[in-house]
Amino acid sequence: MSESSTFLETIHQGMYIIVLIILAVMLFACLIRAVKGPRVADRIVAVNMMGTMVMVMIAVLSLYLKEGFLIDVCLIYALVSFLAVIVIAKVYMGVYEEKYHIDENVEADKEGEKPYGDS
């Protein structure tokens, strides 16, 4: 029984390391997508995906090290990651609306009209 459980433990440890390496490569690919773009929506989705992958990596690391407290860290990271994506999306929406209103005011000035909301 001892040899069998040791053999299975060795296989599990190897699988954890392989999964962590694969996730690290995928995380790097998401980082490239977050930097390159081409649109802001692509960047936001890439940042969200990176947060999810880091959570999975922390969970796998918790299994590998047999440390239960890392699951608590994973849950806290999930909340922080979610909040970060919401803040990034809100900032992007604010920048988009500001740009839209500036473009609207410029077009109205060209036509000699007052933009909506101005008296």
CSV table of C-alpha atoms in Angstrom, one decimal:
chain,number,residue,atom,x,y,z
A,1,MET,CA,0.0,0.0,0.0
A,2,SER,CA,2.8,2.4,0.8
A,3,GLU,CA,4.6,2.0,-2.5
A,4,SER,CA,1.3,2.4,-4.4
A,5,SER,CA,0.4,5.7,-2.6
A,6,THR,CA,3.9,7.0,-3.1
A,7,PHE,CA,3.8,6.2,-6.8
A,8,LEU,CA,0.4,8.0,-7.1
A,9,GLU,CA,1.7,10.9,-5.1
A,10,THR,CA,4.6,11.2,-7.5
A,11,ILE,CA,2.3,11.2,-10.5
A,12,HIS,CA,0.0,13.8,-8.9
A,13,GLN,CA,3.0,16.1,-8.1
A,14,GLY,CA,4.2,15.8,-11.7
A,15,MET,CA,0.8,16.6,-13.1
A,16,TYR,CA,0.5,19.7,-10.8
A,17,ILE,CA,3.9,20.9,-12.1
A,18,ILE,CA,2.8,20.3,-15.8
A,19,VAL,CA,-0.5,22.1,-15.2
A,20,LEU,CA,1.3,25.1,-13.6
A,21,ILE,CA,3.7,25.3,-16.6
A,22,ILE,CA,0.9,25.2,-19.1
A,23,LEU,CA,-1.0,27.8,-17.2
A,24,ALA,CA,2.1,30.0,-17.1
A,25,VAL,CA,2.5,29.8,-20.9
A,26,MET,CA,-1.2,30.7,-21.3
A,27,LEU,CA,-0.9,33.6,-18.8
A,28,PHE,CA,2.0,34.9,-20.9
A,29,ALA,CA,-0.2,34.7,-24.1
A,30,CYS,CA,-2.9,36.6,-22.3
A,31,LEU,CA,-0.4,39.2,-21.3
A,32,ILE,CA,0.6,39.7,-24.9
A,33,ARG,CA,-3.1,40.1,-25.9
A,34,ALA,CA,-3.6,42.6,-23.1
A,35,VAL,CA,-0.6,44.7,-24.4
A,36,LYS,CA,-1.3,44.4,-28.1
A,37,GLY,CA,-5.1,44.9,-28.2
A,38,PRO,CA,-6.3,45.8,-30.9
A,39,ARG,CA,-9.4,47.1,-29.0
A,40,VAL,CA,-9.9,48.1,-25.4
A,41,ALA,CA,-12.5,45.4,-25.0
A,42,ASP,CA,-9.9,42.8,-26.0
A,43,ARG,CA,-7.6,44.2,-23.3
A,44,ILE,CA,-10.2,44.1,-20.6
A,45,VAL,CA,-11.1,40.4,-21.5
A,46,ALA,CA,-7.4,39.5,-21.4
A,47,VAL,CA,-6.9,41.1,-18.0
A,48,ASN,CA,-10.0,39.2,-16.7
A,49,MET,CA,-8.7,36.0,-18.1
A,50,MET,CA,-5.3,36.6,-16.5
A,51,GLY,CA,-7.0,37.0,-13.1
A,52,THR,CA,-8.9,33.8,-13.6
A,53,MET,CA,-5.7,31.9,-14.6
A,54,VAL,CA,-3.8,33.2,-11.6
A,55,MET,CA,-6.7,32.0,-9.3
A,56,VAL,CA,-6.4,28.5,-10.9
A,57,MET,CA,-2.6,28.6,-10.5
A,58,ILE,CA,-3.0,29.4,-6.8
A,59,ALA,CA,-5.5,26.6,-6.4
A,60,VAL,CA,-3.2,24.1,-8.1
A,61,LEU,CA,-0.3,25.4,-6.0
A,62,SER,CA,-2.4,24.8,-2.9
A,63,LEU,CA,-2.9,21.2,-3.9
A,64,TYR,CA,0.8,20.8,-4.7
A,65,LEU,CA,2.0,22.2,-1.4
A,66,LYS,CA,-0.9,20.7,0.6
A,67,GLU,CA,-1.6,24.1,2.1
A,68,GLY,CA,-5.3,24.9,2.7
A,69,PHE,CA,-4.8,28.6,3.4
A,70,LEU,CA,-3.9,29.3,-0.2
A,71,ILE,CA,-7.5,28.6,-1.1
A,72,ASP,CA,-8.5,31.6,1.1
A,73,VAL,CA,-5.9,33.7,-0.8
A,74,CYS,CA,-7.4,32.5,-4.0
A,75,LEU,CA,-10.9,33.6,-3.0
A,76,ILE,CA,-9.6,37.0,-1.9
A,77,TYR,CA,-7.7,37.3,-5.2
A,78,ALA,CA,-10.9,36.5,-7.1
A,79,LEU,CA,-12.7,39.4,-5.4
A,80,VAL,CA,-9.8,41.8,-6.1
A,81,SER,CA,-9.6,40.7,-9.7
A,82,PHE,CA,-13.3,41.1,-10.3
A,83,LEU,CA,-13.2,44.6,-8.7
A,84,ALA,CA,-10.2,45.5,-10.9
A,85,VAL,CA,-12.0,44.5,-14.1
A,86,ILE,CA,-15.1,46.5,-13.1
A,87,VAL,CA,-13.0,49.6,-12.3
A,88,ILE,CA,-11.1,49.3,-15.6
A,89,ALA,CA,-14.4,48.9,-17.5
A,90,LYS,CA,-15.9,51.9,-15.7
A,91,VAL,CA,-12.8,54.0,-16.5
A,92,TYR,CA,-13.0,53.0,-20.2
A,93,MET,CA,-16.7,53.8,-20.3
A,94,GLY,CA,-16.0,57.3,-18.8
A,95,VAL,CA,-13.2,58.0,-21.3
A,96,TYR,CA,-15.4,56.8,-24.2
A,97,GLU,CA,-18.3,59.0,-23.1
A,98,GLU,CA,-16.0,62.0,-22.7
A,99,LYS,CA,-14.6,61.5,-26.2
A,100,TYR,CA,-18.1,61.1,-27.6
A,101,HIS,CA,-19.3,64.3,-26.0
A,102,ILE,CA,-16.2,66.2,-27.2
A,103,ASP,CA,-16.8,64.9,-30.8
A,104,GLU,CA,-20.5,65.8,-30.5
A,105,ASN,CA,-19.6,69.4,-29.4
A,106,VAL,CA,-17.0,69.8,-32.2
A,107,GLU,CA,-19.6,68.6,-34.8
A,108,ALA,CA,-22.2,71.0,-33.4
A,109,ASP,CA,-19.8,73.9,-33.5
A,110,LYS,CA,-19.0,73.2,-37.1
A,111,GLU,CA,-22.7,73.2,-38.0
A,112,GLY,CA,-23.4,76.3,-35.9
A,113,GLU,CA,-25.7,74.5,-33.6
A,114,LYS,CA,-25.7,74.1,-29.9
A,115,PRO,CA,-25.0,70.6,-28.6
A,116,TYR,CA,-27.7,68.7,-26.6
A,117,GLY,CA,-28.0,69.9,-23.0
A,118,ASP,CA,-26.4,73.4,-23.6
A,119,SER,CA,-28.6,76.4,-23.3
